[in-house]
PQR file of N, CA, C, O and H, with PARSE charges and radii, in Angstrom:
ATOM      1  N   MET A   1       2.736 -19.389  -1.335 -0.4000 1.5000
ATOM      2  CA  MET A   1       2.623 -18.311  -0.004 -0.0000 2.0000
ATOM      3  C   MET A   1       0.721 -18.616   0.750  0.5500 1.7000
ATOM      4  O   MET A   1      -0.306 -18.492   0.083 -0.5500 1.4000
ATOM      5  N   GLY A   2       0.778 -18.954   2.014 -0.4000 1.5000
ATOM      6  CA  GLY A   2      -0.234 -19.077   2.736 -0.0000 2.0000
ATOM      7  C   GLY A   2      -1.495 -17.753   3.089  0.5500 1.7000
ATOM      8  O   GLY A   2      -0.838 -16.817   3.544 -0.5500 1.4000
ATOM      9  H   GLY A   2       1.613 -19.054   2.556  0.4000 1.0000
ATOM     10  N   LYS A   3      -2.509 -17.483   3.060 -0.4000 1.5000
ATOM     11  CA  LYS A   3      -3.196 -16.653   2.929 -0.0000 2.0000
ATOM     12  C   LYS A   3      -2.968 -16.324   3.841  0.5500 1.7000
ATOM     13  O   LYS A   3      -2.988 -15.106   3.662 -0.5500 1.4000
ATOM     14  H   LYS A   3      -3.043 -18.243   2.691  0.4000 1.0000
ATOM     15  N   ALA A   4      -2.518 -16.612   5.724 -0.4000 1.5000
ATOM     16  CA  ALA A   4      -2.042 -16.071   6.572 -0.0000 2.0000
ATOM     17  C   ALA A   4      -0.791 -14.506   6.776  0.5500 1.7000
ATOM     18  O   ALA A   4      -0.793 -13.490   7.471 -0.5500 1.4000
ATOM     19  H   ALA A   4      -2.502 -17.601   5.870  0.4000 1.0000
ATOM     20  N   LYS A   5       0.197 -15.148   5.654 -0.4000 1.5000
ATOM     21  CA  LYS A   5       1.386 -14.155   5.285 -0.0000 2.0000
ATOM     22  C   LYS A   5       0.828 -12.880   3.879  0.5500 1.7000
ATOM     23  O   LYS A   5       1.181 -11.756   3.521 -0.5500 1.4000
ATOM     24  H   LYS A   5       0.198 -15.974   5.089  0.4000 1.0000
ATOM     25  N   ILE A   6      -0.354 -14.047   3.397 -0.4000 1.5000
ATOM     26  CA  ILE A   6      -0.497 -12.352   2.577 -0.0000 2.0000
ATOM     27  C   ILE A   6      -1.871 -11.806   3.136  0.5500 1.7000
ATOM     28  O   ILE A   6      -2.581 -11.363   2.233 -0.5500 1.4000
ATOM     29  H   ILE A   6      -0.640 -14.960   3.687  0.4000 1.0000
ATOM     30  N   ARG A   7      -2.496 -11.718   4.568 -0.4000 1.5000
ATOM     31  CA  ARG A   7      -3.232 -10.901   4.947 -0.0000 2.0000
ATOM     32  C   ARG A   7      -2.316  -9.996   6.357  0.5500 1.7000
ATOM     33  O   ARG A   7      -2.732  -9.079   7.066 -0.5500 1.4000
ATOM     34  H   ARG A   7      -1.920 -12.078   5.302  0.4000 1.0000
ATOM     35  N   LYS A   8      -0.768 -10.802   6.363 -0.4000 1.5000
ATOM     36  CA  LYS A   8       0.177  -9.467   7.222 -0.0000 2.0000
ATOM     37  C   LYS A   8       0.830  -8.219   6.380  0.5500 1.7000
ATOM     38  O   LYS A   8       1.067  -7.022   6.537 -0.5500 1.4000
ATOM     39  H   LYS A   8      -0.431 -11.546   5.787  0.4000 1.0000
ATOM     40  N   LYS A   9       1.025  -9.620   5.026 -0.4000 1.5000
ATOM     41  CA  LYS A   9       1.785  -7.999   3.628 -0.0000 2.0000
ATOM     42  C   LYS A   9       0.689  -7.034   3.638  0.5500 1.7000
ATOM     43  O   LYS A   9       0.811  -5.831   3.869 -0.5500 1.4000
ATOM     44  H   LYS A   9       0.833 -10.592   4.898  0.4000 1.0000
ATOM     45  N   VAL A  10      -0.299  -7.604   3.392 -0.4000 1.5000
ATOM     46  CA  VAL A  10      -1.620  -6.675   3.703 -0.0000 2.0000
ATOM     47  C   VAL A  10      -1.407  -5.567   4.520  0.5500 1.7000
ATOM     48  O   VAL A  10      -1.232  -4.405   4.155 -0.5500 1.4000
ATOM     49  H   VAL A  10      -0.398  -8.582   3.204  0.4000 1.0000
ATOM     50  N   GLU A  11      -1.437  -6.052   5.751 -0.4000 1.5000
ATOM     51  CA  GLU A  11      -1.789  -4.877   7.130 -0.0000 2.0000
ATOM     52  C   GLU A  11      -0.280  -3.971   7.131  0.5500 1.7000
ATOM     53  O   GLU A  11      -0.035  -2.952   7.778 -0.5500 1.4000
ATOM     54  H   GLU A  11      -1.579  -6.996   6.048  0.4000 1.0000
ATOM     55  N   GLY A  12       0.436  -4.567   6.369 -0.4000 1.5000
ATOM     56  CA  GLY A  12       2.224  -3.820   6.427 -0.0000 2.0000
ATOM     57  C   GLY A  12       1.710  -2.621   5.656  0.5500 1.7000
ATOM     58  O   GLY A  12       1.694  -1.415   5.902 -0.5500 1.4000
ATOM     59  H   GLY A  12       0.236  -5.395   5.844  0.4000 1.0000
ATOM     60  N   TYR A  13       1.091  -3.731   4.135 -0.4000 1.5000
ATOM     61  CA  TYR A  13       0.710  -2.219   2.842 -0.0000 2.0000
ATOM     62  C   TYR A  13       0.432  -1.300   3.932  0.5500 1.7000
ATOM     63  O   TYR A  13       1.298  -0.622   4.485 -0.5500 1.4000
ATOM     64  H   TYR A  13       1.104  -4.711   3.936  0.4000 1.0000
ATOM     65  N   GLU A  14      -1.022  -1.299   4.274 -0.4000 1.5000
ATOM     66  CA  GLU A  14      -1.915  -0.730   4.559 -0.0000 2.0000
ATOM     67  C   GLU A  14      -0.915   0.215   5.845  0.5500 1.7000
ATOM     68  O   GLU A  14      -0.633   1.335   5.421 -0.5500 1.4000
ATOM     69  H   GLU A  14      -1.725  -1.850   3.824  0.4000 1.0000
ATOM     70  N   LYS A  15      -0.473  -0.015   7.010 -0.4000 1.5000
ATOM     71  CA  LYS A  15       0.303   0.494   7.868 -0.0000 2.0000
ATOM     72  C   LYS A  15       1.018   1.779   6.937  0.5500 1.7000
ATOM     73  O   LYS A  15       0.727   2.942   7.215 -0.5500 1.4000
ATOM     74  H   LYS A  15      -0.703  -0.925   7.354  0.4000 1.0000
ATOM     75  N   GLN A  16       2.051   1.435   5.724 -0.4000 1.5000
ATOM     76  CA  GLN A  16       2.502   2.169   5.157 -0.0000 2.0000
ATOM     77  C   GLN A  16       2.538   2.840   4.107  0.5500 1.7000
ATOM     78  O   GLN A  16       3.511   3.366   3.566 -0.5500 1.4000
ATOM     79  H   GLN A  16       2.287   0.489   5.498  0.4000 1.0000
ATOM     80  N   LEU A  17       0.738   2.823   3.600 -0.4000 1.5000
ATOM     81  CA  LEU A  17      -0.002   4.030   3.334 -0.0000 2.0000
ATOM     82  C   LEU A  17      -0.403   4.733   4.135  0.5500 1.7000
ATOM     83  O   LEU A  17      -0.803   5.716   3.511 -0.5500 1.4000
ATOM     84  H   LEU A  17      -0.053   2.396   4.039  0.4000 1.0000
ATOM     85  N   LYS A  18      -0.608   4.919   5.410 -0.4000 1.5000
ATOM     86  CA  LYS A  18      -0.784   5.444   6.707 -0.0000 2.0000
ATOM     87  C   LYS A  18       0.362   6.642   6.878  0.5500 1.7000
ATOM     88  O   LYS A  18       0.188   7.856   6.978 -0.5500 1.4000
ATOM     89  H   LYS A  18      -0.283   4.120   5.917  0.4000 1.0000
ATOM     90  N   LYS A  19       1.526   5.911   6.875 -0.4000 1.5000
ATOM     91  CA  LYS A  19       2.666   6.711   6.801 -0.0000 2.0000
ATOM     92  C   LYS A  19       3.367   7.590   5.702  0.5500 1.7000
ATOM     93  O   LYS A  19       3.971   8.660   5.779 -0.5500 1.4000
ATOM     94  H   LYS A  19       1.667   4.925   6.793  0.4000 1.0000
ATOM     95  N   HIS A  20       3.040   6.668   4.544 -0.4000 1.5000
ATOM     96  CA  HIS A  20       3.289   7.867   3.559 -0.0000 2.0000
ATOM     97  C   HIS A  20       2.197   8.801   3.479  0.5500 1.7000
ATOM     98  O   HIS A  20       2.670   9.935   3.396 -0.5500 1.4000
ATOM     99  H   HIS A  20       2.550   5.799   4.482  0.4000 1.0000
ATOM    100  N   ILE A  21       0.944   8.813   3.468 -0.4000 1.5000
ATOM    101  CA  ILE A  21       0.029   9.338   3.783 -0.0000 2.0000
ATOM    102  C   ILE A  21       0.248  10.599   4.975  0.5500 1.7000
ATOM    103  O   ILE A  21      -0.710  11.362   4.850 -0.5500 1.4000
ATOM    104  H   ILE A  21       0.560   7.892   3.535  0.4000 1.0000
ATOM    105  N   LYS A  22       1.037  11.006   5.918 -0.4000 1.5000
ATOM    106  CA  LYS A  22       0.931  11.630   6.958 -0.0000 2.0000
ATOM    107  C   LYS A  22       2.603  12.380   5.944  0.5500 1.7000
ATOM    108  O   LYS A  22       2.782  13.591   5.811 -0.5500 1.4000
ATOM    109  H   LYS A  22       1.815  10.386   6.019  0.4000 1.0000
ATOM    110  N   LYS A  23       3.261  11.648   5.567 -0.4000 1.5000
ATOM    111  CA  LYS A  23       4.994  11.963   4.823 -0.0000 2.0000
ATOM    112  C   LYS A  23       4.318  13.240   3.586  0.5500 1.7000
ATOM    113  O   LYS A  23       5.044  14.172   3.243 -0.5500 1.4000
ATOM    114  H   LYS A  23       3.116  10.664   5.674  0.4000 1.0000
ATOM    115  N   PHE A  24       2.907  13.098   3.041 -0.4000 1.5000
ATOM    116  CA  PHE A  24       2.736  13.264   1.845 -0.0000 2.0000
ATOM    117  C   PHE A  24       2.403  15.089   2.278  0.5500 1.7000
ATOM    118  O   PHE A  24       2.720  16.192   1.833 -0.5500 1.4000
ATOM    119  H   PHE A  24       2.318  12.340   3.320  0.4000 1.0000
ATOM    120  N   LYS A  25       1.461  14.445   3.568 -0.4000 1.5000
ATOM    121  CA  LYS A  25       0.478  16.696   3.855 -0.0000 2.0000
ATOM    122  C   LYS A  25       1.704  16.544   4.811  0.5500 1.7000
ATOM    123  O   LYS A  25       1.106  17.120   5.719 -0.5500 1.4000
ATOM    124  H   LYS A  25       1.203  13.549   3.930  0.4000 1.0000
ATOM    125  N   GLU A  26       2.656  16.318   5.255 -0.4000 1.5000
ATOM    126  CA  GLU A  26       4.171  17.296   5.956 -0.0000 2.0000
ATOM    127  C   GLU A  26       4.657  17.773   4.745  0.5500 1.7000
ATOM    128  O   GLU A  26       4.777  18.986   4.922 -0.5500 1.4000
ATOM    129  H   GLU A  26       3.142  15.850   4.517  0.4000 1.0000
ATOM    130  N   ALA A  27       5.078  17.442   3.374 -0.4000 1.5000
ATOM    131  CA  ALA A  27       5.589  18.016   2.425 -0.0000 2.0000
ATOM    132  C   ALA A  27       4.926  19.282   1.548  0.5500 1.7000
ATOM    133  O   ALA A  27       5.389  20.229   0.913 -0.5500 1.4000
ATOM    134  H   ALA A  27       4.981  16.457   3.230  0.4000 1.0000
ATOM    135  N   GLU A  28       3.178  18.623   1.956 -0.4000 1.5000
ATOM    136  CA  GLU A  28       2.570  19.258   0.970 -0.0000 2.0000
ATOM    137  C   GLU A  28       2.450  20.751   1.875  0.5500 1.7000
ATOM    138  O   GLU A  28       2.397  21.814   1.256 -0.5500 1.4000
ATOM    139  H   GLU A  28       2.801  17.854   2.472  0.4000 1.0000
ATOM    140  N   SER A  29       2.393  20.704   4.205 -0.4000 1.5000
ATOM    141  CA  SER A  29       2.690  21.857   4.135 -0.0000 2.0000
ATOM    142  C   SER A  29       4.246  22.963   4.159  0.5500 1.7000
ATOM    143  O   SER A  29       4.564  23.941   4.835 -0.5500 1.4000
ATOM    144  H   SER A  29       2.436  19.841   4.708  0.4000 1.0000
ATOM    145  N   ARG A  30       4.815  22.302   3.214 -0.4000 1.5000
ATOM    146  CA  ARG A  30       6.413  22.586   2.749 -0.0000 2.0000
ATOM    147  C   ARG A  30       5.989  23.248   2.303  0.5500 1.7000
ATOM    148  O   ARG A  30       5.679  24.383   2.665 -0.5500 1.4000
ATOM    149  H   ARG A  30       4.556  21.508   2.664  0.4000 1.0000
ATOM    150  N   GLY A  31       5.842  22.696   1.325 -0.4000 1.5000
ATOM    151  CA  GLY A  31       5.502  23.090  -0.169 -0.0000 2.0000
ATOM    152  C   GLY A  31       6.794  22.516  -1.185  0.5500 1.7000
ATOM    153  O   GLY A  31       7.512  23.112  -1.988 -0.5500 1.4000
ATOM    154  H   GLY A  31       6.094  21.774   1.031  0.4000 1.0000
ATOM    155  N   ASP A  32       6.734  21.123  -0.766 -0.4000 1.5000
ATOM    156  CA  ASP A  32       8.320  20.101  -1.502 -0.0000 2.0000
ATOM    157  C   ASP A  32       7.536  19.426  -2.235  0.5500 1.7000
ATOM    158  O   ASP A  32       6.889  18.471  -1.805 -0.5500 1.4000
ATOM    159  H   ASP A  32       6.151  20.639  -0.114  0.4000 1.0000
ATOM    160  N   ALA A  33       7.490  19.900  -3.608 -0.4000 1.5000
ATOM    161  CA  ALA A  33       6.933  18.863  -5.084 -0.0000 2.0000
ATOM    162  C   ALA A  33       7.255  17.271  -5.137  0.5500 1.7000
ATOM    163  O   ALA A  33       6.581  16.264  -4.919 -0.5500 1.4000
ATOM    164  H   ALA A  33       8.015  20.675  -3.958  0.4000 1.0000
ATOM    165  N   GLY A  34       8.753  17.542  -5.572 -0.4000 1.5000
ATOM    166  CA  GLY A  34       9.230  16.781  -5.210 -0.0000 2.0000
ATOM    167  C   GLY A  34       9.193  15.643  -3.983  0.5500 1.7000
ATOM    168  O   GLY A  34       9.729  14.686  -4.542 -0.5500 1.4000
ATOM    169  H   GLY A  34       9.300  18.361  -5.749  0.4000 1.0000
ATOM    170  N   SER A  35       8.904  15.262  -2.800 -0.4000 1.5000
ATOM    171  CA  SER A  35       9.165  15.316  -2.468 -0.0000 2.0000
ATOM    172  C   SER A  35       7.363  14.357  -2.442  0.5500 1.7000
ATOM    173  O   SER A  35       7.191  13.139  -2.474 -0.5500 1.4000
ATOM    174  H   SER A  35       8.468  16.040  -2.347  0.4000 1.0000
ATOM    175  N   MET A  36       6.506  15.243  -2.387 -0.4000 1.5000
ATOM    176  CA  MET A  36       5.052  14.984  -2.608 -0.0000 2.0000
ATOM    177  C   MET A  36       4.867  13.836  -3.683  0.5500 1.7000
ATOM    178  O   MET A  36       4.175  12.822  -3.598 -0.5500 1.4000
ATOM    179  H   MET A  36       6.646  16.233  -2.361  0.4000 1.0000
ATOM    180  N   ASN A  37       5.762  14.318  -4.826 -0.4000 1.5000
ATOM    181  CA  ASN A  37       5.232  12.898  -6.402 -0.0000 2.0000
ATOM    182  C   ASN A  37       6.050  11.740  -5.701  0.5500 1.7000
ATOM    183  O   ASN A  37       5.825  10.532  -5.770 -0.5500 1.4000
ATOM    184  H   ASN A  37       6.325  15.142  -4.895  0.4000 1.0000
ATOM    185  N   TYR A  38       6.995  12.356  -5.052 -0.4000 1.5000
ATOM    186  CA  TYR A  38       8.030  10.367  -4.596 -0.0000 2.0000
ATOM    187  C   TYR A  38       6.491  10.041  -3.665  0.5500 1.7000
ATOM    188  O   TYR A  38       5.601   9.558  -4.366 -0.5500 1.4000
ATOM    189  H   TYR A  38       7.178  13.337  -4.996  0.4000 1.0000
ATOM    190  N   MET A  39       6.168  10.247  -2.319 -0.4000 1.5000
ATOM    191  CA  MET A  39       5.034   9.936  -1.840 -0.0000 2.0000
ATOM    192  C   MET A  39       3.851   9.213  -2.623  0.5500 1.7000
ATOM    193  O   MET A  39       3.289   8.128  -2.472 -0.5500 1.4000
ATOM    194  H   MET A  39       6.890  10.639  -1.749  0.4000 1.0000
ATOM    195  N   ALA A  40       3.735  10.075  -3.361 -0.4000 1.5000
ATOM    196  CA  ALA A  40       1.318   9.691  -3.629 -0.0000 2.0000
ATOM    197  C   ALA A  40       2.902   8.460  -5.310  0.5500 1.7000
ATOM    198  O   ALA A  40       2.693   7.247  -5.302 -0.5500 1.4000
ATOM    199  H   ALA A  40       4.192  10.956  -3.483  0.4000 1.0000
ATOM    200  N   ARG A  41       3.784   8.817  -6.085 -0.4000 1.5000
ATOM    201  CA  ARG A  41       3.948   7.174  -6.859 -0.0000 2.0000
ATOM    202  C   ARG A  41       3.968   6.239  -5.808  0.5500 1.7000
ATOM    203  O   ARG A  41       3.168   5.313  -5.943 -0.5500 1.4000
ATOM    204  H   ARG A  41       3.954   9.802  -6.092  0.4000 1.0000
ATOM    205  N   GLU A  42       4.930   6.230  -4.417 -0.4000 1.5000
ATOM    206  CA  GLU A  42       4.730   5.323  -3.574 -0.0000 2.0000
ATOM    207  C   GLU A  42       3.520   4.301  -3.151  0.5500 1.7000
ATOM    208  O   GLU A  42       3.532   3.072  -3.080 -0.5500 1.4000
ATOM    209  H   GLU A  42       5.579   6.982  -4.307  0.4000 1.0000
ATOM    210  N   MET A  43       2.280   5.415  -2.849 -0.4000 1.5000
ATOM    211  CA  MET A  43       1.412   5.071  -2.189 -0.0000 2.0000
ATOM    212  C   MET A  43       0.564   4.764  -3.942  0.5500 1.7000
ATOM    213  O   MET A  43      -0.553   4.257  -3.839 -0.5500 1.4000
ATOM    214  H   MET A  43       2.271   6.414  -2.906  0.4000 1.0000
ATOM    215  N   SER A  44       0.843   4.926  -4.784 -0.4000 1.5000
ATOM    216  CA  SER A  44       0.182   4.166  -5.567 -0.0000 2.0000
ATOM    217  C   SER A  44       0.715   2.781  -5.699  0.5500 1.7000
ATOM    218  O   SER A  44       0.141   1.692  -5.705 -0.5500 1.4000
ATOM    219  H   SER A  44       1.750   5.338  -4.867  0.4000 1.0000
ATOM    220  N   ASP A  45       1.980   3.121  -5.803 -0.4000 1.5000
ATOM    221  CA  ASP A  45       2.253   1.222  -6.178 -0.0000 2.0000
ATOM    222  C   ASP A  45       1.781   0.148  -4.589  0.5500 1.7000
ATOM    223  O   ASP A  45       1.748  -1.082  -4.566 -0.5500 1.4000
ATOM    224  H   ASP A  45       2.447   4.006  -5.798  0.4000 1.0000
ATOM    225  N   TYR A  46       1.467   1.110  -3.397 -0.4000 1.5000
ATOM    226  CA  TYR A  46       1.372  -0.222  -2.498 -0.0000 2.0000
ATOM    227  C   TYR A  46      -0.393  -0.439  -2.956  0.5500 1.7000
ATOM    228  O   TYR A  46      -1.073  -1.462  -2.867 -0.5500 1.4000
ATOM    229  H   TYR A  46       1.494   2.110  -3.416  0.4000 1.0000
ATOM    230  N   LEU A  47      -0.737   0.772  -3.400 -0.4000 1.5000
ATOM    231  CA  LEU A  47      -2.405   0.439  -3.749 -0.0000 2.0000
ATOM    232  C   LEU A  47      -2.496  -0.548  -4.103  0.5500 1.7000
ATOM    233  O   LEU A  47      -3.111  -1.407  -3.470 -0.5500 1.4000
ATOM    234  H   LEU A  47      -0.185   1.603  -3.472  0.4000 1.0000
ATOM    235  N   LYS A  48      -1.583  -0.890  -5.887 -0.4000 1.5000
ATOM    236  CA  LYS A  48      -1.094  -2.165  -6.864 -0.0000 2.0000
ATOM    237  C   LYS A  48      -1.062  -3.211  -6.380  0.5500 1.7000
ATOM    238  O   LYS A  48      -1.708  -4.193  -6.744 -0.5500 1.4000
ATOM    239  H   LYS A  48      -1.084  -0.192  -6.400  0.4000 1.0000
ATOM    240  N   ARG A  49      -0.097  -3.122  -5.249 -0.4000 1.5000
ATOM    241  CA  ARG A  49       0.198  -4.280  -5.053 -0.0000 2.0000
ATOM    242  C   ARG A  49      -1.048  -5.026  -3.808  0.5500 1.7000
ATOM    243  O   ARG A  49      -1.305  -6.194  -4.098 -0.5500 1.4000
ATOM    244  H   ARG A  49       0.428  -2.324  -4.954  0.4000 1.0000
ATOM    245  N   MET A  50      -1.587  -4.649  -2.892 -0.4000 1.5000
ATOM    246  CA  MET A  50      -2.950  -4.800  -2.213 -0.0000 2.0000
ATOM    247  C   MET A  50      -3.680  -4.946  -2.834  0.5500 1.7000
ATOM    248  O   MET A  50      -4.379  -5.918  -2.548 -0.5500 1.4000
ATOM    249  H   MET A  50      -1.378  -3.700  -2.656  0.4000 1.0000
ATOM    250  N   THR A  51      -3.993  -4.331  -3.816 -0.4000 1.5000
ATOM    251  CA  THR A  51      -4.876  -4.996  -5.319 -0.0000 2.0000
ATOM    252  C   THR A  51      -4.555  -6.628  -5.277  0.5500 1.7000
ATOM    253  O   THR A  51      -5.104  -7.595  -4.750 -0.5500 1.4000
ATOM    254  H   THR A  51      -3.426  -3.542  -4.049  0.4000 1.0000
ATOM    255  N   LYS A  52      -3.897  -6.518  -5.742 -0.4000 1.5000
ATOM    256  CA  LYS A  52      -3.009  -7.959  -6.095 -0.0000 2.0000
ATOM    257  C   LYS A  52      -3.171  -8.744  -5.353  0.5500 1.7000
ATOM    258  O   LYS A  52      -3.895  -9.734  -5.461 -0.5500 1.4000
ATOM    259  H   LYS A  52      -3.450  -5.733  -6.171  0.4000 1.0000
ATOM    260  N   LEU A  53      -2.313  -8.324  -4.206 -0.4000 1.5000
ATOM    261  CA  LEU A  53      -3.013 -10.062  -3.376 -0.0000 2.0000
ATOM    262  C   LEU A  53      -4.185 -10.118  -2.645  0.5500 1.7000
ATOM    263  O   LEU A  53      -4.405 -11.154  -2.018 -0.5500 1.4000
ATOM    264  H   LEU A  53      -1.724  -7.520  -4.118  0.4000 1.0000
ATOM    265  N   LYS A  54      -5.134  -9.035  -2.591 -0.4000 1.5000
ATOM    266  CA  LYS A  54      -6.153  -9.482  -2.208 -0.0000 2.0000
ATOM    267  C   LYS A  54      -7.112  -9.771  -2.674  0.5500 1.7000
ATOM    268  O   LYS A  54      -8.144  -9.979  -2.035 -0.5500 1.4000
ATOM    269  H   LYS A  54      -4.956  -8.193  -3.100  0.4000 1.0000
ATOM    270  N   SER A  55      -6.927  -9.901  -4.654 -0.4000 1.5000
ATOM    271  CA  SER A  55      -6.885 -10.872  -4.866 -0.0000 2.0000
ATOM    272  C   SER A  55      -6.891 -12.628  -4.536  0.5500 1.7000
ATOM    273  O   SER A  55      -7.909 -13.315  -4.454 -0.5500 1.4000
ATOM    274  H   SER A  55      -6.090  -9.732  -5.174  0.4000 1.0000
ATOM    275  N   ARG A  56      -5.863 -12.978  -4.424 -0.4000 1.5000
ATOM    276  CA  ARG A  56      -5.191 -14.114  -3.872 -0.0000 2.0000
ATOM    277  C   ARG A  56      -6.284 -14.540  -2.540  0.5500 1.7000
ATOM    278  O   ARG A  56      -6.857 -15.629  -2.580 -0.5500 1.4000
ATOM    279  H   ARG A  56      -5.036 -12.419  -4.491  0.4000 1.0000
ATOM    280  N   LEU A  57      -6.512 -13.556  -1.346 -0.4000 1.5000
ATOM    281  CA  LEU A  57      -7.216 -14.379  -0.565 -0.0000 2.0000
ATOM    282  C   LEU A  57      -8.764 -14.410  -0.553  0.5500 1.7000
ATOM    283  O   LEU A  57      -9.349 -14.716   0.486 -0.5500 1.4000
ATOM    284  H   LEU A  57      -6.047 -12.671  -1.314  0.4000 1.0000
ATOM    285  N   LEU A  58      -9.533 -14.060  -1.835 -0.4000 1.5000
ATOM    286  CA  LEU A  58     -10.957 -14.532  -2.241 -0.0000 2.0000
ATOM    287  C   LEU A  58     -10.746 -15.949  -2.288  0.5500 1.7000
ATOM    288  O   LEU A  58      -9.649 -16.494  -2.406 -0.5500 1.4000
ATOM    289  H   LEU A  58      -9.058 -13.811  -2.679  0.4000 1.0000
ATOM    290  N   PRO A  59     -11.812 -16.489  -2.193 -0.5600 1.5000
ATOM    291  CA  PRO A  59     -12.079 -18.461  -3.034  0.2800 2.0000
ATOM    292  C   PRO A  59     -11.747 -18.187  -4.209  0.5500 1.7000
ATOM    293  O   PRO A  59     -11.600 -17.134  -4.830 -0.5500 1.4000
ATOM    294  N   LYS A  60     -11.597 -19.758  -4.559 -0.4000 1.5000
ATOM    295  CA  LYS A  60     -10.902 -19.804  -5.942 -0.0000 2.0000
ATOM    296  C   LYS A  60     -11.988 -19.646  -6.978  0.5500 1.7000
ATOM    297  O   LYS A  60     -11.738 -19.240  -8.114 -0.5500 1.4000
ATOM    298  H   LYS A  60     -11.716 -20.613  -4.054  0.4000 1.0000
ATOM    299  N   ASN A  61     -13.304 -20.004  -6.530 -0.4000 1.5000
ATOM    300  CA  ASN A  61     -14.163 -19.359  -7.450 -0.0000 2.0000
ATOM    301  C   ASN A  61     -14.182 -17.769  -7.869  0.5500 1.7000
ATOM    302  O   ASN A  61     -13.972 -17.489  -9.049 -0.5500 1.4000
ATOM    303  H   ASN A  61     -13.507 -20.334  -5.608  0.4000 1.0000
ATOM    304  N   LYS A  62     -14.432 -16.726  -6.913 -0.4000 1.5000
ATOM    305  CA  LYS A  62     -14.198 -15.358  -6.886 -0.0000 2.0000
ATOM    306  C   LYS A  62     -13.314 -15.110  -7.428  0.5500 1.7000
ATOM    307  O   LYS A  62     -13.380 -14.049  -8.049 -0.5500 1.4000
ATOM    308  H   LYS A  62     -14.603 -16.953  -5.954  0.4000 1.0000
ATOM    309  N   LYS A  63     -12.002 -15.902  -7.522 -0.4000 1.5000
ATOM    310  CA  LYS A  63     -10.597 -14.798  -8.303 -0.0000 2.0000
ATOM    311  C   LYS A  63     -11.111 -14.349  -9.776  0.5500 1.7000
ATOM    312  O   LYS A  63     -11.821 -15.017 -10.528 -0.5500 1.4000
ATOM    313  H   LYS A  63     -11.949 -16.764  -7.018  0.4000 1.0000
ATOM    314  N   ALA A  64     -10.517 -12.906 -10.031 -0.4000 1.5000
ATOM    315  CA  ALA A  64     -10.900 -12.894 -11.391 -0.0000 2.0000
ATOM    316  C   ALA A  64      -9.665 -13.477 -12.673  0.5500 1.7000
ATOM    317  O   ALA A  64      -9.968 -13.479 -13.866 -0.5500 1.4000
ATOM    318  H   ALA A  64      -9.940 -12.363  -9.420  0.4000 1.0000
TER
END
C-alpha cells in the first residue's frame, strides 16, 4: 500500500473518530451506557489502527 493511500485511511479514521465522539456525547446525555461502551470500544480500535498506519508513514530508519 502506498503512502498516499495510508494517509487517506488515516484521514478517514480521524473523521470517524470525530463522529464517534459526537455520538458518545449524545449517548452520555441520554444515559445510554450500552451505546457509550460501544462507541468507546470503536474509538479505541480506530486509535490502534491509526497508530499502526502512522508508523508505516515514517521513513524506514525511524520505523519501530
